Amino acid sequence: IDLHGLQVQAAIDLLKQLLALHEKNNPAGHGNGKPRTLKIITGIGRHSANGKARLRPAVKQFLAGRGYHVTEVNPGLLQVTLK
C-alpha cells in the first residue's frame, strides 16, 4: 500500500481500514500457515517540514502499538507481518 504523500492521520485511518478488512476476511487460525506480509510505502520524509519524516515513525508506532511485527526494508518501505 502506498501511503507516501498522505497526511499522517489520513494514512493511519487508511491503514486501520485495511487491517480491519484483513482481520475480518482472514480470521486467526485460518489459512495455509504461512505468515502474510504487507509492504507499506511511507517515503523518507523529503517533503516534510525540515526534511524530517513524520509518516514512517507514526506508521511504525501505530503498528507496533497493535502488536504487529514491522521491518524496515529500506528507509521508505516497511514490511508488516499480518496477524
PDB file of N, CA, C and O in Angstrom:
ATOM      1  N   ILE A   1       0.856  -1.166   0.000  1.00  0.00           N
ATOM      2  CA  ILE A   1       0.000   0.000   0.000  1.00  0.00           C
ATOM      3  C   ILE A   1       0.905   1.234   0.000  1.00  0.00           C
ATOM      4  O   ILE A   1       1.916   1.259   0.696  1.00  0.00           O
ATOM      5  N   ASP A   2       0.544   2.211  -0.765  1.00  0.00           N
ATOM      6  CA  ASP A   2       1.352   3.422  -0.880  1.00  0.00           C
ATOM      7  C   ASP A   2       0.710   4.540  -0.062  1.00  0.00           C
ATOM      8  O   ASP A   2      -0.324   5.077  -0.442  1.00  0.00           O
ATOM      9  N   LEU A   3       1.313   4.846   1.075  1.00  0.00           N
ATOM     10  CA  LEU A   3       0.831   5.932   1.932  1.00  0.00           C
ATOM     11  C   LEU A   3       1.621   7.216   1.690  1.00  0.00           C
ATOM     12  O   LEU A   3       1.282   8.258   2.232  1.00  0.00           O
ATOM     13  N   HIS A   4       2.653   7.101   0.891  1.00  0.00           N
ATOM     14  CA  HIS A   4       3.530   8.219   0.566  1.00  0.00           C
ATOM     15  C   HIS A   4       2.694   9.391   0.053  1.00  0.00           C
ATOM     16  O   HIS A   4       1.853   9.237  -0.814  1.00  0.00           O
ATOM     17  N   GLY A   5       2.912  10.549   0.637  1.00  0.00           N
ATOM     18  CA  GLY A   5       2.205  11.750   0.206  1.00  0.00           C
ATOM     19  C   GLY A   5       0.951  12.049   1.001  1.00  0.00           C
ATOM     20  O   GLY A   5       0.385  13.131   0.874  1.00  0.00           O
ATOM     21  N   LEU A   6       0.491  11.098   1.821  1.00  0.00           N
ATOM     22  CA  LEU A   6      -0.700  11.348   2.644  1.00  0.00           C
ATOM     23  C   LEU A   6      -0.307  12.045   3.940  1.00  0.00           C
ATOM     24  O   LEU A   6       0.814  11.895   4.422  1.00  0.00           O
ATOM     25  N   GLN A   7      -1.236  12.779   4.496  1.00  0.00           N
ATOM     26  CA  GLN A   7      -1.054  13.337   5.835  1.00  0.00           C
ATOM     27  C   GLN A   7      -1.061  12.176   6.829  1.00  0.00           C
ATOM     28  O   GLN A   7      -1.656  11.124   6.561  1.00  0.00           O
ATOM     29  N   VAL A   8      -0.429  12.355   7.963  1.00  0.00           N
ATOM     30  CA  VAL A   8      -0.285  11.270   8.940  1.00  0.00           C
ATOM     31  C   VAL A   8      -1.635  10.678   9.327  1.00  0.00           C
ATOM     32  O   VAL A   8      -1.826   9.460   9.269  1.00  0.00           O
ATOM     33  N   GLN A   9      -2.606  11.502   9.702  1.00  0.00           N
ATOM     34  CA  GLN A   9      -3.891  10.968  10.166  1.00  0.00           C
ATOM     35  C   GLN A   9      -4.636  10.239   9.063  1.00  0.00           C
ATOM     36  O   GLN A   9      -5.231   9.184   9.290  1.00  0.00           O
ATOM     37  N   ALA A  10      -4.575  10.743   7.843  1.00  0.00           N
ATOM     38  CA  ALA A  10      -5.230  10.072   6.712  1.00  0.00           C
ATOM     39  C   ALA A  10      -4.585   8.718   6.455  1.00  0.00           C
ATOM     40  O   ALA A  10      -5.276   7.731   6.172  1.00  0.00           O
ATOM     41  N   ALA A  11      -3.272   8.650   6.564  1.00  0.00           N
ATOM     42  CA  ALA A  11      -2.556   7.393   6.356  1.00  0.00           C
ATOM     43  C   ALA A  11      -2.914   6.373   7.434  1.00  0.00           C
ATOM     44  O   ALA A  11      -3.162   5.199   7.128  1.00  0.00           O
ATOM     45  N   ILE A  12      -2.972   6.808   8.677  1.00  0.00           N
ATOM     46  CA  ILE A  12      -3.325   5.903   9.780  1.00  0.00           C
ATOM     47  C   ILE A  12      -4.758   5.418   9.620  1.00  0.00           C
ATOM     48  O   ILE A  12      -5.050   4.236   9.815  1.00  0.00           O
ATOM     49  N   ASP A  13      -5.669   6.312   9.248  1.00  0.00           N
ATOM     50  CA  ASP A  13      -7.069   5.919   9.040  1.00  0.00           C
ATOM     51  C   ASP A  13      -7.192   4.872   7.935  1.00  0.00           C
ATOM     52  O   ASP A  13      -7.924   3.892   8.083  1.00  0.00           O
ATOM     53  N   LEU A  14      -6.473   5.068   6.842  1.00  0.00           N
ATOM     54  CA  LEU A  14      -6.499   4.111   5.744  1.00  0.00           C
ATOM     55  C   LEU A  14      -5.918   2.769   6.189  1.00  0.00           C
ATOM     56  O   LEU A  14      -6.471   1.706   5.881  1.00  0.00           O
ATOM     57  N   LEU A  15      -4.842   2.818   6.928  1.00  0.00           N
ATOM     58  CA  LEU A  15      -4.220   1.597   7.432  1.00  0.00           C
ATOM     59  C   LEU A  15      -5.158   0.860   8.387  1.00  0.00           C
ATOM     60  O   LEU A  15      -5.271  -0.369   8.329  1.00  0.00           O
ATOM     61  N   LYS A  16      -5.855   1.573   9.247  1.00  0.00           N
ATOM     62  CA  LYS A  16      -6.835   0.960  10.162  1.00  0.00           C
ATOM     63  C   LYS A  16      -7.900   0.210   9.371  1.00  0.00           C
ATOM     64  O   LYS A  16      -8.260  -0.918   9.714  1.00  0.00           O
ATOM     65  N   GLN A  17      -8.407   0.847   8.308  1.00  0.00           N
ATOM     66  CA  GLN A  17      -9.441   0.216   7.485  1.00  0.00           C
ATOM     67  C   GLN A  17      -8.909  -1.043   6.811  1.00  0.00           C
ATOM     68  O   GLN A  17      -9.582  -2.072   6.790  1.00  0.00           O
ATOM     69  N   LEU A  18      -7.717  -0.962   6.269  1.00  0.00           N
ATOM     70  CA  LEU A  18      -7.117  -2.104   5.583  1.00  0.00           C
ATOM     71  C   LEU A  18      -6.887  -3.266   6.543  1.00  0.00           C
ATOM     72  O   LEU A  18      -7.199  -4.411   6.222  1.00  0.00           O
ATOM     73  N   LEU A  19      -6.358  -2.981   7.729  1.00  0.00           N
ATOM     74  CA  LEU A  19      -6.096  -4.040   8.706  1.00  0.00           C
ATOM     75  C   LEU A  19      -7.402  -4.657   9.215  1.00  0.00           C
ATOM     76  O   LEU A  19      -7.479  -5.871   9.404  1.00  0.00           O
ATOM     77  N   ALA A  20      -8.424  -3.838   9.427  1.00  0.00           N
ATOM     78  CA  ALA A  20      -9.725  -4.353   9.869  1.00  0.00           C
ATOM     79  C   ALA A  20     -10.312  -5.274   8.804  1.00  0.00           C
ATOM     80  O   ALA A  20     -10.858  -6.343   9.113  1.00  0.00           O
ATOM     81  N   LEU A  21     -10.200  -4.889   7.556  1.00  0.00           N
ATOM     82  CA  LEU A  21     -10.689  -5.713   6.451  1.00  0.00           C
ATOM     83  C   LEU A  21      -9.920  -7.033   6.377  1.00  0.00           C
ATOM     84  O   LEU A  21     -10.514  -8.102   6.214  1.00  0.00           O
ATOM     85  N   HIS A  22      -8.611  -6.955   6.545  1.00  0.00           N
ATOM     86  CA  HIS A  22      -7.792  -8.174   6.529  1.00  0.00           C
ATOM     87  C   HIS A  22      -8.203  -9.110   7.662  1.00  0.00           C
ATOM     88  O   HIS A  22      -8.373 -10.314   7.455  1.00  0.00           O
ATOM     89  N   GLU A  23      -8.367  -8.575   8.866  1.00  0.00           N
ATOM     90  CA  GLU A  23      -8.720  -9.399  10.022  1.00  0.00           C
ATOM     91  C   GLU A  23     -10.103 -10.013   9.864  1.00  0.00           C
ATOM     92  O   GLU A  23     -10.338 -11.150  10.264  1.00  0.00           O
ATOM     93  N   LYS A  24     -11.020  -9.263   9.252  1.00  0.00           N
ATOM     94  CA  LYS A  24     -12.377  -9.772   9.034  1.00  0.00           C
ATOM     95  C   LYS A  24     -12.354 -10.926   8.030  1.00  0.00           C
ATOM     96  O   LYS A  24     -13.035 -11.931   8.212  1.00  0.00           O
ATOM     97  N   ASN A  25     -11.578 -10.775   6.970  1.00  0.00           N
ATOM     98  CA  ASN A  25     -11.550 -11.776   5.900  1.00  0.00           C
ATOM     99  C   ASN A  25     -10.571 -12.915   6.156  1.00  0.00           C
ATOM    100  O   ASN A  25     -10.587 -13.905   5.436  1.00  0.00           O
ATOM    101  N   ASN A  26      -9.722 -12.781   7.150  1.00  0.00           N
ATOM    102  CA  ASN A  26      -8.708 -13.795   7.458  1.00  0.00           C
ATOM    103  C   ASN A  26      -8.657 -14.033   8.962  1.00  0.00           C
ATOM    104  O   ASN A  26      -7.692 -13.651   9.612  1.00  0.00           O
ATOM    105  N   PRO A  27      -9.692 -14.664   9.529  1.00  0.00           N
ATOM    106  CA  PRO A  27      -9.697 -14.865  10.980  1.00  0.00           C
ATOM    107  C   PRO A  27      -8.505 -15.689  11.447  1.00  0.00           C
ATOM    108  O   PRO A  27      -7.984 -16.521  10.700  1.00  0.00           O
ATOM    109  N   ALA A  28      -8.080 -15.441  12.662  1.00  0.00           N
ATOM    110  CA  ALA A  28      -6.930 -16.166  13.233  1.00  0.00           C
ATOM    111  C   ALA A  28      -7.186 -17.661  13.176  1.00  0.00           C
ATOM    112  O   ALA A  28      -8.290 -18.125  13.407  1.00  0.00           O
ATOM    113  N   GLY A  29      -6.129 -18.400  12.861  1.00  0.00           N
ATOM    114  CA  GLY A  29      -6.237 -19.855  12.818  1.00  0.00           C
ATOM    115  C   GLY A  29      -6.628 -20.398  11.460  1.00  0.00           C
ATOM    116  O   GLY A  29      -6.671 -21.595  11.266  1.00  0.00           O
ATOM    117  N   HIS A  30      -6.921 -19.524  10.503  1.00  0.00           N
ATOM    118  CA  HIS A  30      -7.267 -19.965   9.152  1.00  0.00           C
ATOM    119  C   HIS A  30      -6.132 -19.608   8.206  1.00  0.00           C
ATOM    120  O   HIS A  30      -5.362 -18.698   8.445  1.00  0.00           O
ATOM    121  N   GLY A  31      -6.056 -20.321   7.117  1.00  0.00           N
ATOM    122  CA  GLY A  31      -5.020 -20.036   6.140  1.00  0.00           C
ATOM    123  C   GLY A  31      -4.076 -21.209   5.994  1.00  0.00           C
ATOM    124  O   GLY A  31      -4.290 -22.281   6.546  1.00  0.00           O
ATOM    125  N   ASN A  32      -2.994 -20.992   5.268  1.00  0.00           N
ATOM    126  CA  ASN A  32      -2.063 -22.075   4.961  1.00  0.00           C
ATOM    127  C   ASN A  32      -0.885 -22.138   5.929  1.00  0.00           C
ATOM    128  O   ASN A  32       0.048 -22.885   5.709  1.00  0.00           O
ATOM    129  N   GLY A  33      -0.913 -21.348   6.970  1.00  0.00           N
ATOM    130  CA  GLY A  33       0.154 -21.385   7.961  1.00  0.00           C
ATOM    131  C   GLY A  33       1.317 -20.459   7.666  1.00  0.00           C
ATOM    132  O   GLY A  33       2.151 -20.228   8.522  1.00  0.00           O
ATOM    133  N   LYS A  34       1.397 -19.965   6.441  1.00  0.00           N
ATOM    134  CA  LYS A  34       2.474 -19.036   6.091  1.00  0.00           C
ATOM    135  C   LYS A  34       2.075 -17.634   6.523  1.00  0.00           C
ATOM    136  O   LYS A  34       0.943 -17.203   6.295  1.00  0.00           O
ATOM    137  N   PRO A  35       2.992 -16.910   7.142  1.00  0.00           N
ATOM    138  CA  PRO A  35       2.648 -15.540   7.541  1.00  0.00           C
ATOM    139  C   PRO A  35       2.463 -14.664   6.308  1.00  0.00           C
ATOM    140  O   PRO A  35       3.192 -14.763   5.331  1.00  0.00           O
ATOM    141  N   ARG A  36       1.454 -13.835   6.356  1.00  0.00           N
ATOM    142  CA  ARG A  36       1.207 -12.889   5.284  1.00  0.00           C
ATOM    143  C   ARG A  36       1.871 -11.578   5.643  1.00  0.00           C
ATOM    144  O   ARG A  36       1.938 -11.197   6.808  1.00  0.00           O
ATOM    145  N   THR A  37       2.348 -10.922   4.631  1.00  0.00           N
ATOM    146  CA  THR A  37       3.001  -9.645   4.869  1.00  0.00           C
ATOM    147  C   THR A  37       2.346  -8.564   4.023  1.00  0.00           C
ATOM    148  O   THR A  37       1.698  -8.837   3.015  1.00  0.00           O
ATOM    149  N   LEU A  38       2.542  -7.353   4.452  1.00  0.00           N
ATOM    150  CA  LEU A  38       2.051  -6.175   3.752  1.00  0.00           C
ATOM    151  C   LEU A  38       3.215  -5.208   3.634  1.00  0.00           C
ATOM    152  O   LEU A  38       3.892  -4.932   4.631  1.00  0.00           O
ATOM    153  N   LYS A  39       3.459  -4.730   2.444  1.00  0.00           N
ATOM    154  CA  LYS A  39       4.501  -3.723   2.252  1.00  0.00           C
ATOM    155  C   LYS A  39       3.837  -2.356   2.225  1.00  0.00           C
ATOM    156  O   LYS A  39       2.821  -2.164   1.555  1.00  0.00           O
ATOM    157  N   ILE A  40       4.424  -1.442   2.975  1.00  0.00           N
ATOM    158  CA  ILE A  40       3.863  -0.096   3.113  1.00  0.00           C
ATOM    159  C   ILE A  40       4.912   0.921   2.690  1.00  0.00           C
ATOM    160  O   ILE A  40       5.982   1.016   3.290  1.00  0.00           O
ATOM    161  N   ILE A  41       4.582   1.682   1.669  1.00  0.00           N
ATOM    162  CA  ILE A  41       5.471   2.748   1.206  1.00  0.00           C
ATOM    163  C   ILE A  41       5.128   4.003   1.997  1.00  0.00           C
ATOM    164  O   ILE A  41       3.992   4.474   1.962  1.00  0.00           O
ATOM    165  N   THR A  42       6.119   4.514   2.720  1.00  0.00           N
ATOM    166  CA  THR A  42       5.915   5.727   3.513  1.00  0.00           C
ATOM    167  C   THR A  42       6.703   6.904   2.958  1.00  0.00           C
ATOM    168  O   THR A  42       6.438   8.044   3.313  1.00  0.00           O
ATOM    169  N   GLY A  43       7.675   6.627   2.124  1.00  0.00           N
ATOM    170  CA  GLY A  43       8.584   7.684   1.695  1.00  0.00           C
ATOM    171  C   GLY A  43       9.596   7.937   2.798  1.00  0.00           C
ATOM    172  O   GLY A  43       9.536   7.341   3.881  1.00  0.00           O
ATOM    173  N   ILE A  44      10.540   8.830   2.532  1.00  0.00           N
ATOM    174  CA  ILE A  44      11.605   9.072   3.511  1.00  0.00           C
ATOM    175  C   ILE A  44      11.513  10.431   4.187  1.00  0.00           C
ATOM    176  O   ILE A  44      12.348  10.772   5.000  1.00  0.00           O
ATOM    177  N   GLY A  45      10.497  11.204   3.842  1.00  0.00           N
ATOM    178  CA  GLY A  45      10.308  12.481   4.525  1.00  0.00           C
ATOM    179  C   GLY A  45      10.876  13.674   3.801  1.00  0.00           C
ATOM    180  O   GLY A  45      10.958  14.760   4.376  1.00  0.00           O
ATOM    181  N   ARG A  46      11.235  13.506   2.563  1.00  0.00           N
ATOM    182  CA  ARG A  46      11.830  14.610   1.815  1.00  0.00           C
ATOM    183  C   ARG A  46      10.916  15.827   1.707  1.00  0.00           C
ATOM    184  O   ARG A  46      11.377  16.948   1.633  1.00  0.00           O
ATOM    185  N   HIS A  47       9.603  15.576   1.684  1.00  0.00           N
ATOM    186  CA  HIS A  47       8.650  16.677   1.523  1.00  0.00           C
ATOM    187  C   HIS A  47       8.076  17.148   2.852  1.00  0.00           C
ATOM    188  O   HIS A  47       7.223  18.022   2.879  1.00  0.00           O
ATOM    189  N   SER A  48       8.536  16.587   3.949  1.00  0.00           N
ATOM    190  CA  SER A  48       8.090  17.000   5.275  1.00  0.00           C
ATOM    191  C   SER A  48       8.808  18.276   5.693  1.00  0.00           C
ATOM    192  O   SER A  48       9.881  18.597   5.180  1.00  0.00           O
ATOM    193  N   ALA A  49       8.206  18.967   6.638  1.00  0.00           N
ATOM    194  CA  ALA A  49       8.839  20.178   7.164  1.00  0.00           C
ATOM    195  C   ALA A  49      10.229  19.844   7.680  1.00  0.00           C
ATOM    196  O   ALA A  49      10.425  18.852   8.373  1.00  0.00           O
ATOM    197  N   ASN A  50      11.194  20.632   7.314  1.00  0.00           N
ATOM    198  CA  ASN A  50      12.597  20.444   7.714  1.00  0.00           C
ATOM    199  C   ASN A  50      13.191  19.124   7.234  1.00  0.00           C
ATOM    200  O   ASN A  50      14.215  18.684   7.742  1.00  0.00           O
ATOM    201  N   GLY A  51      12.523  18.455   6.284  1.00  0.00           N
ATOM    202  CA  GLY A  51      13.048  17.200   5.751  1.00  0.00           C
ATOM    203  C   GLY A  51      13.035  16.058   6.745  1.00  0.00           C
ATOM    204  O   GLY A  51      13.682  15.041   6.554  1.00  0.00           O
ATOM    205  N   LYS A  52      12.294  16.208   7.841  1.00  0.00           N
ATOM    206  CA  LYS A  52      12.225  15.167   8.873  1.00  0.00           C
ATOM    207  C   LYS A  52      10.946  14.351   8.679  1.00  0.00           C
ATOM    208  O   LYS A  52       9.846  14.891   8.676  1.00  0.00           O
ATOM    209  N   ALA A  53      11.124  13.045   8.514  1.00  0.00           N
ATOM    210  CA  ALA A  53       9.992  12.147   8.276  1.00  0.00           C
ATOM    211  C   ALA A  53       8.995  12.198   9.424  1.00  0.00           C
ATOM    212  O   ALA A  53       9.385  12.184  10.596  1.00  0.00           O
ATOM    213  N   ARG A  54       7.716  12.256   9.087  1.00  0.00           N
ATOM    214  CA  ARG A  54       6.658  12.193  10.089  1.00  0.00           C
ATOM    215  C   ARG A  54       5.812  10.936   9.904  1.00  0.00           C
ATOM    216  O   ARG A  54       5.346  10.349  10.874  1.00  0.00           O
ATOM    217  N   LEU A  55       5.625  10.561   8.646  1.00  0.00           N
ATOM    218  CA  LEU A  55       4.729   9.448   8.345  1.00  0.00           C
ATOM    219  C   LEU A  55       5.299   8.105   8.800  1.00  0.00           C
ATOM    220  O   LEU A  55       4.622   7.333   9.484  1.00  0.00           O
ATOM    221  N   ARG A  56       6.534   7.796   8.417  1.00  0.00           N
ATOM    222  CA  ARG A  56       7.138   6.498   8.751  1.00  0.00           C
ATOM    223  C   ARG A  56       7.130   6.248  10.264  1.00  0.00           C
ATOM    224  O   ARG A  56       6.669   5.187  10.709  1.00  0.00           O
ATOM    225  N   PRO A  57       7.617   7.205  11.086  1.00  0.00           N
ATOM    226  CA  PRO A  57       7.587   6.934  12.536  1.00  0.00           C
ATOM    227  C   PRO A  57       6.167   6.750  13.076  1.00  0.00           C
ATOM    228  O   PRO A  57       5.941   5.912  13.948  1.00  0.00           O
ATOM    229  N   ALA A  58       5.216   7.511  12.551  1.00  0.00           N
ATOM    230  CA  ALA A  58       3.832   7.393  13.025  1.00  0.00           C
ATOM    231  C   ALA A  58       3.242   6.034  12.657  1.00  0.00           C
ATOM    232  O   ALA A  58       2.552   5.404  13.469  1.00  0.00           O
ATOM    233  N   VAL A  59       3.512   5.572  11.440  1.00  0.00           N
ATOM    234  CA  VAL A  59       3.008   4.266  10.995  1.00  0.00           C
ATOM    235  C   VAL A  59       3.661   3.151  11.811  1.00  0.00           C
ATOM    236  O   VAL A  59       2.981   2.233  12.272  1.00  0.00           O
ATOM    237  N   LYS A  60       4.966   3.232  12.020  1.00  0.00           N
ATOM    238  CA  LYS A  60       5.656   2.215  12.821  1.00  0.00           C
ATOM    239  C   LYS A  60       5.103   2.169  14.247  1.00  0.00           C
ATOM    240  O   LYS A  60       4.865   1.093  14.790  1.00  0.00           O
ATOM    241  N   GLN A  61       4.889   3.330  14.842  1.00  0.00           N
ATOM    242  CA  GLN A  61       4.360   3.387  16.205  1.00  0.00           C
ATOM    243  C   GLN A  61       2.939   2.818  16.265  1.00  0.00           C
ATOM    244  O   GLN A  61       2.608   2.062  17.172  1.00  0.00           O
ATOM    245  N   PHE A  62       2.118   3.171  15.297  1.00  0.00           N
ATOM    246  CA  PHE A  62       0.745   2.667  15.239  1.00  0.00           C
ATOM    247  C   PHE A  62       0.735   1.138  15.167  1.00  0.00           C
ATOM    248  O   PHE A  62       0.024   0.474  15.923  1.00  0.00           O
ATOM    249  N   LEU A  63       1.532   0.587  14.264  1.00  0.00           N
ATOM    250  CA  LEU A  63       1.556  -0.865  14.081  1.00  0.00           C
ATOM    251  C   LEU A  63       2.152  -1.584  15.290  1.00  0.00           C
ATOM    252  O   LEU A  63       1.609  -2.598  15.745  1.00  0.00           O
ATOM    253  N   ALA A  64       3.249  -1.078  15.815  1.00  0.00           N
ATOM    254  CA  ALA A  64       3.882  -1.695  16.989  1.00  0.00           C
ATOM    255  C   ALA A  64       2.941  -1.666  18.184  1.00  0.00           C
ATOM    256  O   ALA A  64       2.877  -2.628  18.958  1.00  0.00           O
ATOM    257  N   GLY A  65       2.181  -0.595  18.323  1.00  0.00           N
ATOM    258  CA  GLY A  65       1.231  -0.468  19.419  1.00  0.00           C
ATOM    259  C   GLY A  65       0.099  -1.465  19.343  1.00  0.00           C
ATOM    260  O   GLY A  65      -0.585  -1.725  20.327  1.00  0.00           O
ATOM    261  N   ARG A  66      -0.101  -2.034  18.164  1.00  0.00           N
ATOM    262  CA  ARG A  66      -1.140  -3.042  17.975  1.00  0.00           C
ATOM    263  C   ARG A  66      -0.559  -4.444  17.844  1.00  0.00           C
ATOM    264  O   ARG A  66      -1.249  -5.377  17.461  1.00  0.00           O
ATOM    265  N   GLY A  67       0.736  -4.566  18.162  1.00  0.00           N
ATOM    266  CA  GLY A  67       1.363  -5.882  18.217  1.00  0.00           C
ATOM    267  C   GLY A  67       1.836  -6.445  16.889  1.00  0.00           C
ATOM    268  O   GLY A  67       2.135  -7.637  16.810  1.00  0.00           O
ATOM    269  N   TYR A  68       1.926  -5.626  15.870  1.00  0.00           N
ATOM    270  CA  TYR A  68       2.421  -6.102  14.577  1.00  0.00           C
ATOM    271  C   TYR A  68       3.946  -6.053  14.555  1.00  0.00           C
ATOM    272  O   TYR A  68       4.546  -5.145  15.120  1.00  0.00           O
ATOM    273  N   HIS A  69       4.535  -7.017  13.862  1.00  0.00           N
ATOM    274  CA  HIS A  69       5.988  -7.045  13.663  1.00  0.00           C
ATOM    275  C   HIS A  69       6.294  -6.219  12.417  1.00  0.00           C
ATOM    276  O   HIS A  69       5.781  -6.511  11.330  1.00  0.00           O
ATOM    277  N   VAL A  70       7.116  -5.189  12.566  1.00  0.00           N
ATOM    278  CA  VAL A  70       7.436  -4.271  11.473  1.00  0.00           C
ATOM    279  C   VAL A  70       8.924  -4.340  11.176  1.00  0.00           C
ATOM    280  O   VAL A  70       9.752  -4.253  12.074  1.00  0.00           O
ATOM    281  N   THR A  71       9.250  -4.489   9.894  1.00  0.00           N
ATOM    282  CA  THR A  71      10.633  -4.493   9.434  1.00  0.00           C
ATOM    283  C   THR A  71      10.818  -3.338   8.463  1.00  0.00           C
ATOM    284  O   THR A  71       9.962  -3.124   7.594  1.00  0.00           O
ATOM    285  N   GLU A  72      11.902  -2.612   8.617  1.00  0.00           N
ATOM    286  CA  GLU A  72      12.204  -1.538   7.679  1.00  0.00           C
ATOM    287  C   GLU A  72      13.035  -2.131   6.543  1.00  0.00           C
ATOM    288  O   GLU A  72      14.206  -2.456   6.718  1.00  0.00           O
ATOM    289  N   VAL A  73      12.407  -2.300   5.379  1.00  0.00           N
ATOM    290  CA  VAL A  73      13.066  -2.884   4.216  1.00  0.00           C
ATOM    291  C   VAL A  73      14.113  -1.917   3.682  1.00  0.00           C
ATOM    292  O   VAL A  73      15.222  -2.303   3.338  1.00  0.00           O
ATOM    293  N   ASN A  74      13.749  -0.674   3.598  1.00  0.00           N
ATOM    294  CA  ASN A  74      14.654   0.419   3.255  1.00  0.00           C
ATOM    295  C   ASN A  74      14.066   1.678   3.866  1.00  0.00           C
ATOM    296  O   ASN A  74      12.974   1.625   4.442  1.00  0.00           O
ATOM    297  N   PRO A  75      14.725   2.818   3.786  1.00  0.00           N
ATOM    298  CA  PRO A  75      14.237   3.997   4.501  1.00  0.00           C
ATOM    299  C   PRO A  75      12.813   4.456   4.160  1.00  0.00           C
ATOM    300  O   PRO A  75      12.187   5.137   4.949  1.00  0.00           O
ATOM    301  N   GLY A  76      12.274   4.074   3.020  1.00  0.00           N
ATOM    302  CA  GLY A  76      10.928   4.490   2.667  1.00  0.00           C
ATOM    303  C   GLY A  76       9.932   3.362   2.538  1.00  0.00           C
ATOM    304  O   GLY A  76       8.811   3.553   2.086  1.00  0.00           O
ATOM    305  N   LEU A  77      10.321   2.150   2.966  1.00  0.00           N
ATOM    306  CA  LEU A  77       9.460   0.979   2.790  1.00  0.00           C
ATOM    307  C   LEU A  77       9.470   0.116   4.043  1.00  0.00           C
ATOM    308  O   LEU A  77      10.526  -0.297   4.521  1.00  0.00           O
ATOM    309  N   LEU A  78       8.275  -0.155   4.562  1.00  0.00           N
ATOM    310  CA  LEU A  78       8.110  -1.023   5.723  1.00  0.00           C
ATOM    311  C   LEU A  78       7.453  -2.318   5.281  1.00  0.00           C
ATOM    312  O   LEU A  78       6.654  -2.326   4.340  1.00  0.00           O
ATOM    313  N   GLN A  79       7.757  -3.407   5.978  1.00  0.00           N
ATOM    314  CA  GLN A  79       7.083  -4.675   5.759  1.00  0.00           C
ATOM    315  C   GLN A  79       6.483  -5.103   7.088  1.00  0.00           C
ATOM    316  O   GLN A  79       7.174  -5.127   8.112  1.00  0.00           O
ATOM    317  N   VAL A  80       5.206  -5.449   7.061  1.00  0.00           N
ATOM    318  CA  VAL A  80       4.463  -5.807   8.265  1.00  0.00           C
ATOM    319  C   VAL A  80       4.019  -7.248   8.158  1.00  0.00           C
ATOM    320  O   VAL A  80       3.484  -7.668   7.129  1.00  0.00           O
ATOM    321  N   THR A  81       4.262  -8.022   9.209  1.00  0.00           N
ATOM    322  CA  THR A  81       3.735  -9.382   9.272  1.00  0.00           C
ATOM    323  C   THR A  81       2.339  -9.285   9.854  1.00  0.00           C
ATOM    324  O   THR A  81       2.146  -8.796  10.969  1.00  0.00           O
ATOM    325  N   LEU A  82       1.367  -9.713   9.055  1.00  0.00           N
ATOM    326  CA  LEU A  82      -0.026  -9.617   9.465  1.00  0.00           C
ATOM    327  C   LEU A  82      -0.391 -10.743  10.419  1.00  0.00           C
ATOM    328  O   LEU A  82       0.211 -11.815  10.394  1.00  0.00           O
ATOM    329  N   LYS A  83      -1.381 -10.500  11.228  1.00  0.00           N
ATOM    330  CA  LYS A  83      -1.836 -11.485  12.218  1.00  0.00           C
ATOM    331  C   LYS A  83      -2.772 -12.469  11.561  1.00  0.00           C
ATOM    332  O   LYS A  83      -3.451 -12.181  10.622  1.00  0.00           O
TER     333      LYS A  83
END
